[in-house]
Tab-separated table of C-alpha atoms in Angstrom:
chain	number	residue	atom	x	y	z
A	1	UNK	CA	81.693	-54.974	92.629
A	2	UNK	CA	84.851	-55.363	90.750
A	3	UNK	CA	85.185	-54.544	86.825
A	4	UNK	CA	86.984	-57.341	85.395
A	5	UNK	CA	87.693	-57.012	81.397
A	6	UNK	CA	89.164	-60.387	80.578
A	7	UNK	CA	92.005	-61.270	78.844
A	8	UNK	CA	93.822	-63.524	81.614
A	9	UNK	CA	96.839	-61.738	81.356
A	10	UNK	CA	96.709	-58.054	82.469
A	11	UNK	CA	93.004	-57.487	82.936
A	12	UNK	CA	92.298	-54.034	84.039
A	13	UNK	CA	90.189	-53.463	87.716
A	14	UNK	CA	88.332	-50.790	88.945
A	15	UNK	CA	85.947	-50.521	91.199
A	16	UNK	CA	82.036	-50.133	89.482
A	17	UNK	CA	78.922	-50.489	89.839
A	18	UNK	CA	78.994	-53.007	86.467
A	19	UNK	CA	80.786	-55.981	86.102
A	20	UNK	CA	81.915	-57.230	82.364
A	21	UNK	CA	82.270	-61.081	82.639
A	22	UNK	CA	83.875	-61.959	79.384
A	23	UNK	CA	85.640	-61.643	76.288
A	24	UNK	CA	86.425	-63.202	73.240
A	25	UNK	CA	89.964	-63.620	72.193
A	26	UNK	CA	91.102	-63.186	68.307
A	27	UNK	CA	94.169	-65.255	67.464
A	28	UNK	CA	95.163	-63.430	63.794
A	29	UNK	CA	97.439	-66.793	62.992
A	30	UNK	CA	94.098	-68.485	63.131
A	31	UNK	CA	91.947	-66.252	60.505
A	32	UNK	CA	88.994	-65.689	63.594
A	33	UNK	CA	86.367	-63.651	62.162
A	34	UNK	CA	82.295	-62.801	63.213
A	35	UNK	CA	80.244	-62.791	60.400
A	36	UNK	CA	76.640	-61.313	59.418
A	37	UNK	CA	74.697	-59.781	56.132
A	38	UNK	CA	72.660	-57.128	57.763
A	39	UNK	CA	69.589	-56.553	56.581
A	40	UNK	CA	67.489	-53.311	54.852
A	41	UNK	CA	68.483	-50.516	57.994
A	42	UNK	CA	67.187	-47.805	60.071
A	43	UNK	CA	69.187	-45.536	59.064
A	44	UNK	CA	72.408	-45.615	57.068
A	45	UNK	CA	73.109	-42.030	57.590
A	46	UNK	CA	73.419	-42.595	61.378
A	47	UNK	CA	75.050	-45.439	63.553
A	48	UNK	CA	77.426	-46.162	66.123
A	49	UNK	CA	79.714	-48.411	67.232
A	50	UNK	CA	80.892	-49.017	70.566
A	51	UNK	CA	83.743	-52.161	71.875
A	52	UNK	CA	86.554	-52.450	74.323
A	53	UNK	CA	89.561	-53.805	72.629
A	54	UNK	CA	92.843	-54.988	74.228
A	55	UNK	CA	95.871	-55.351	71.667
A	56	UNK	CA	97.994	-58.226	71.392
A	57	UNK	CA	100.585	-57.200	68.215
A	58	UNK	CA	101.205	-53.977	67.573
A	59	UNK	CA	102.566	-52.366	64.135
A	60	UNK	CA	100.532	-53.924	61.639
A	61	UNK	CA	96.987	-52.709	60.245
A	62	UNK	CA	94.283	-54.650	62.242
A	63	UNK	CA	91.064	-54.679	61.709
A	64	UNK	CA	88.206	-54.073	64.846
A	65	UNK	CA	84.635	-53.916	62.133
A	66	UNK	CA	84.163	-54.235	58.460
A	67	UNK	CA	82.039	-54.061	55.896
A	68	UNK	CA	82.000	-55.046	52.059
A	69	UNK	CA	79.432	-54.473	48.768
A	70	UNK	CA	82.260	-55.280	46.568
A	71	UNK	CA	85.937	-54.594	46.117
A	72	UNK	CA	86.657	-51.484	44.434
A	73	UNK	CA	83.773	-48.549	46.045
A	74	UNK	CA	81.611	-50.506	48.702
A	75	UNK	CA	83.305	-51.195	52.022
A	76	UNK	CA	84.877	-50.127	54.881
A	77	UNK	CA	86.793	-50.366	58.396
A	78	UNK	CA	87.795	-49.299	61.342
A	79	UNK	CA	91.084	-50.484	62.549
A	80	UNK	CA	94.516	-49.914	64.534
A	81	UNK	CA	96.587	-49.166	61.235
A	82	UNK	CA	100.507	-49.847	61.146
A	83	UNK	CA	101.584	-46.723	62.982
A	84	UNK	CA	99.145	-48.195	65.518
A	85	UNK	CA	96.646	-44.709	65.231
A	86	UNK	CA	93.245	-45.735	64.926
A	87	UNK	CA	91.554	-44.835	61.659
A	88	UNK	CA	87.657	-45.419	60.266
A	89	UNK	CA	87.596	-45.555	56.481
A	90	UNK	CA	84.035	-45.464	54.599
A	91	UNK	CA	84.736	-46.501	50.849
A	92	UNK	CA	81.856	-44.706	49.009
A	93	UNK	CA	82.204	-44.348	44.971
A	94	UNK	CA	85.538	-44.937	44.727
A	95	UNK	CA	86.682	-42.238	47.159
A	96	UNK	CA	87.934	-42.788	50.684
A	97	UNK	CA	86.252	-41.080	53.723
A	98	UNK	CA	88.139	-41.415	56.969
A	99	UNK	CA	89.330	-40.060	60.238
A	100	UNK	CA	92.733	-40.614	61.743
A	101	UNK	CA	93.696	-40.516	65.523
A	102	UNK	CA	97.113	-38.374	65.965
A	103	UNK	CA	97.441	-40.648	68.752
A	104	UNK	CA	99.079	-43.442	68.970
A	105	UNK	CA	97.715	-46.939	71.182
A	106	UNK	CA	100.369	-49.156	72.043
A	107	UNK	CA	99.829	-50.089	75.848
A	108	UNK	CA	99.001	-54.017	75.241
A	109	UNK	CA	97.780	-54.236	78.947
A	110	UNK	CA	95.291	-51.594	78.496
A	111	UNK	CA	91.661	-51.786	77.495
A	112	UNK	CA	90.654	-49.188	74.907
A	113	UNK	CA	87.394	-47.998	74.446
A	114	UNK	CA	86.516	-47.309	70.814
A	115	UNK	CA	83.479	-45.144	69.732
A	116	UNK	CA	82.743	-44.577	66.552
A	117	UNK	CA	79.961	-42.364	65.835
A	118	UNK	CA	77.948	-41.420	62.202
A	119	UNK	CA	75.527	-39.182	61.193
A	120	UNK	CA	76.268	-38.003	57.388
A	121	UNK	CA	73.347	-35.315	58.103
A	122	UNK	CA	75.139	-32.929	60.169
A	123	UNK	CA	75.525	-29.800	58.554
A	124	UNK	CA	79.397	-29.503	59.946
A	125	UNK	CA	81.281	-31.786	58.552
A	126	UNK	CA	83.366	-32.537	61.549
A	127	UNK	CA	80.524	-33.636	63.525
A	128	UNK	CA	79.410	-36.632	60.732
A	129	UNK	CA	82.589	-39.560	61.798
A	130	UNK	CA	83.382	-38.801	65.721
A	131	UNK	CA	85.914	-41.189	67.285
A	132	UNK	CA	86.031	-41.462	71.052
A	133	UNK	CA	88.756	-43.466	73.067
A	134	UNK	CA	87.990	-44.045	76.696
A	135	UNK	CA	85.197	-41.660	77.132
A	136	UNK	CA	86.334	-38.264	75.252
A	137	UNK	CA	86.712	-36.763	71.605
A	138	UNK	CA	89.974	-38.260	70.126
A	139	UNK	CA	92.108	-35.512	68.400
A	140	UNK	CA	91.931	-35.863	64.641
A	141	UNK	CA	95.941	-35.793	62.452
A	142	UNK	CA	93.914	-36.472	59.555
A	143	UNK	CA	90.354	-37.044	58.184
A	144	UNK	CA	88.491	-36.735	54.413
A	145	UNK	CA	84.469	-36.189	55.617
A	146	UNK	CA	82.080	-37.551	53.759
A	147	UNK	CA	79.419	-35.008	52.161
A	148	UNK	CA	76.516	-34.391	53.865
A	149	UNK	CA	73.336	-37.259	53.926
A	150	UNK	CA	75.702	-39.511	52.330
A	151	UNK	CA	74.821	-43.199	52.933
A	152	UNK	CA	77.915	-45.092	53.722
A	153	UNK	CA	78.548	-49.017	53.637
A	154	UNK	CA	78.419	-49.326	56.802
A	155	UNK	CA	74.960	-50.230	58.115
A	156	UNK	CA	74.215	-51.437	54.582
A	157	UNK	CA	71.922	-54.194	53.699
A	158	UNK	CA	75.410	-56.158	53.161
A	159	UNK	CA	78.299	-58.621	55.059
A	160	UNK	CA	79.574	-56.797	58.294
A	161	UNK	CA	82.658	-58.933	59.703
A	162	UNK	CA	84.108	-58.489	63.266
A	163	UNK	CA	87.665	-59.302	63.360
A	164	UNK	CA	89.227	-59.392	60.078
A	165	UNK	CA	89.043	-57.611	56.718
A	166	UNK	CA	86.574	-58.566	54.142
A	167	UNK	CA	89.444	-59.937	51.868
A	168	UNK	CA	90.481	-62.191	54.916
A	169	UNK	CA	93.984	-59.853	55.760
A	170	UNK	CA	93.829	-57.485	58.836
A	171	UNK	CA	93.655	-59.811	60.730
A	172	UNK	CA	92.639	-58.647	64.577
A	173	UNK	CA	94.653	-59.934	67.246
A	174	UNK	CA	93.909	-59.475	70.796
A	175	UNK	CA	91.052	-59.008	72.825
A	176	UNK	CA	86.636	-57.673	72.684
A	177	UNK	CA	84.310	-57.072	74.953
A	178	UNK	CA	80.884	-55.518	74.996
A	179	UNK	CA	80.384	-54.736	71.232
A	180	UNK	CA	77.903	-52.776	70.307
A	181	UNK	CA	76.131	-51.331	67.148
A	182	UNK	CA	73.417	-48.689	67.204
A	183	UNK	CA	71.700	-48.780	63.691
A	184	UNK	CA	69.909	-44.980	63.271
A	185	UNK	CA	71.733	-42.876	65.973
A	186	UNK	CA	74.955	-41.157	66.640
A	187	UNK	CA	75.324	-41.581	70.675
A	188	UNK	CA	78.111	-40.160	72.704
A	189	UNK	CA	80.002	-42.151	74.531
A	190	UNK	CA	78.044	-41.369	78.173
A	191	UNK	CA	75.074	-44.507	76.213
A	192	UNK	CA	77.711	-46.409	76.773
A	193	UNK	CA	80.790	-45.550	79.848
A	194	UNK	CA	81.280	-42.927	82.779
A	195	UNK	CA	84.018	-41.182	84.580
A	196	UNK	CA	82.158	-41.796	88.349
A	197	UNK	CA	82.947	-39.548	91.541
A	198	UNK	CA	85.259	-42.760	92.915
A	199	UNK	CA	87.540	-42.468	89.854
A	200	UNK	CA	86.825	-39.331	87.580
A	201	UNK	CA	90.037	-40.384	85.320
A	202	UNK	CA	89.276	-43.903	84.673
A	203	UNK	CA	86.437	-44.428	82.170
A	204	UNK	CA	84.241	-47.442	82.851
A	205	UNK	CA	81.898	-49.526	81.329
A	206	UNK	CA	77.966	-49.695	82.054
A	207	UNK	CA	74.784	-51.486	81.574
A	208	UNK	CA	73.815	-51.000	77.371
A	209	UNK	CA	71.157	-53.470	77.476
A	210	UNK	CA	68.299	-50.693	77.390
A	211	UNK	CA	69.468	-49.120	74.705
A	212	UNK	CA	67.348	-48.554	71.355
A	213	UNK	CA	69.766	-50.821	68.729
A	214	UNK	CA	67.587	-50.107	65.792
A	215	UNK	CA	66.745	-53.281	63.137
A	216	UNK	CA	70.364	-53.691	62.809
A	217	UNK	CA	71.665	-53.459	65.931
A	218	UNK	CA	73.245	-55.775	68.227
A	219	UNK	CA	74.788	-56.310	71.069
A	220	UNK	CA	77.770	-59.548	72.023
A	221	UNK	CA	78.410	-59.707	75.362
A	222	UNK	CA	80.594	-63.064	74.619
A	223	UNK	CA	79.085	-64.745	77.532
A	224	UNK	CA	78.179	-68.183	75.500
A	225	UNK	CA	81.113	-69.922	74.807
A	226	UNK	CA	79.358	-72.636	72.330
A	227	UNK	CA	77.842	-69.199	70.206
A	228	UNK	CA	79.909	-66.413	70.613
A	229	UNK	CA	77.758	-64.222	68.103
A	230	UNK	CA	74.786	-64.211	70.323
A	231	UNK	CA	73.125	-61.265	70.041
A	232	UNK	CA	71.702	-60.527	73.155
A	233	UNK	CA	70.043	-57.025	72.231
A	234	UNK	CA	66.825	-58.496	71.031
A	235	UNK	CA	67.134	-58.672	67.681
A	236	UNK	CA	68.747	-62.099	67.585
């Protein structure tokens, strides 16, 4: 059956064996954010993140997934910055940890694929923040690792927002679909996509529902318009 990724203007089709029947649209003039305190995790050495994005405005810093202990050494993003690279920042005493795409993402008809995947307990430090776009290892221009076991906000016992920056700037504009957070694993991006034999260059979405999410994982498919932070993982 047809993949359809909304976003009524320029949705992207392929053929697949899993169809993706909505999205939810983030107007940044409007302040739109997703809101939750997690609670006590799995694991905060070890998550990932998973979402299809489609951009709207490029050239400004816009934020995908936050989160926020307090302003000057608990937070973090991940985000299209202003040179429209995609970077994940994880605020941690005072010092920044983060990974930088030497790509750019500009192609506002296009849905992106954006994995990022923790686990602070690898002894190479290159393998603790992975990024994937579209199914394979983005190439790194610049990245601070963190140290190894180091607990990072994200997957804290703390607010998570989807959208928008803690301090309400960042604002996201554009376009999500299937977002999804592992707490206590770092997955590669096969738990959650495929190149298939019918298009081996076009990387495609697929059924995450029997994944393990972990006690603070969920999953937003976006398919209930009155609550569009349903989690339909199983841990409500």
């Amino acid at each position: 059956m047809p993949l359809i990724l909304p976003g009524n203007v320029g949705s992207a089709t392929a053929t697949t064996g899993y169809e993706v029947a909505n999205s939810v649209r983030f107007n940044d003039d409007d302040n739109a954010r997703l809101s939750k305190t997690l609670g006590t995790p799995t694991n905060r050495d070890k998550y990932t993140l998973s979402v299809w994005v489609k951009r709207s405005t490029l050239g400004a810093n816009s934020s995908i997934f936050t989160c926020y202990g307090n302003p000057s050494n608990q937070k973090g993003t991940i985000r299209f910055d202003s040179t429209d690279k995609i970077s994940a920042y994880l605020l941690y005493d005072g010092g920044w940890h983060y990974v930088q795409t030497s790509a750019v993402f500009r192609d506002v008809s296009a849905w992106y694929n954006i994995i990022l995947a923790v686990d602070t307990t690898q002894a190479t430090d290159t393998n603790r923040i992975k990024l994937y776009v579209n199914g394979s290892l983005a190439t790194i221009g610049a990245a601070t690792y963190p140290s190894q076991n180091e607990d990072t906000w994200f997957n804290a016992a703390t607010e998570h927002q989807i959208g928008s920056l803690i301090d309400e700037t960042e604002d996201f504009d554009g376009y999500m679909a299937e977002f999804v957070f592992i707490d206590g694993q770092q997955l590669d991006p096969t738990s959650f996509g495929e190149f298939d034999e019918d298009s081996p260059t076009i990387w495609k979405p697929i059924d995450v529902s029997g994944l393990t999410f972990g006690t603070n994982g969920f999953y937003l498919d976006f398919e209930n318009a009155s609550s569009l932070g349903a989690d339909v993982s199983g841990n409500s």
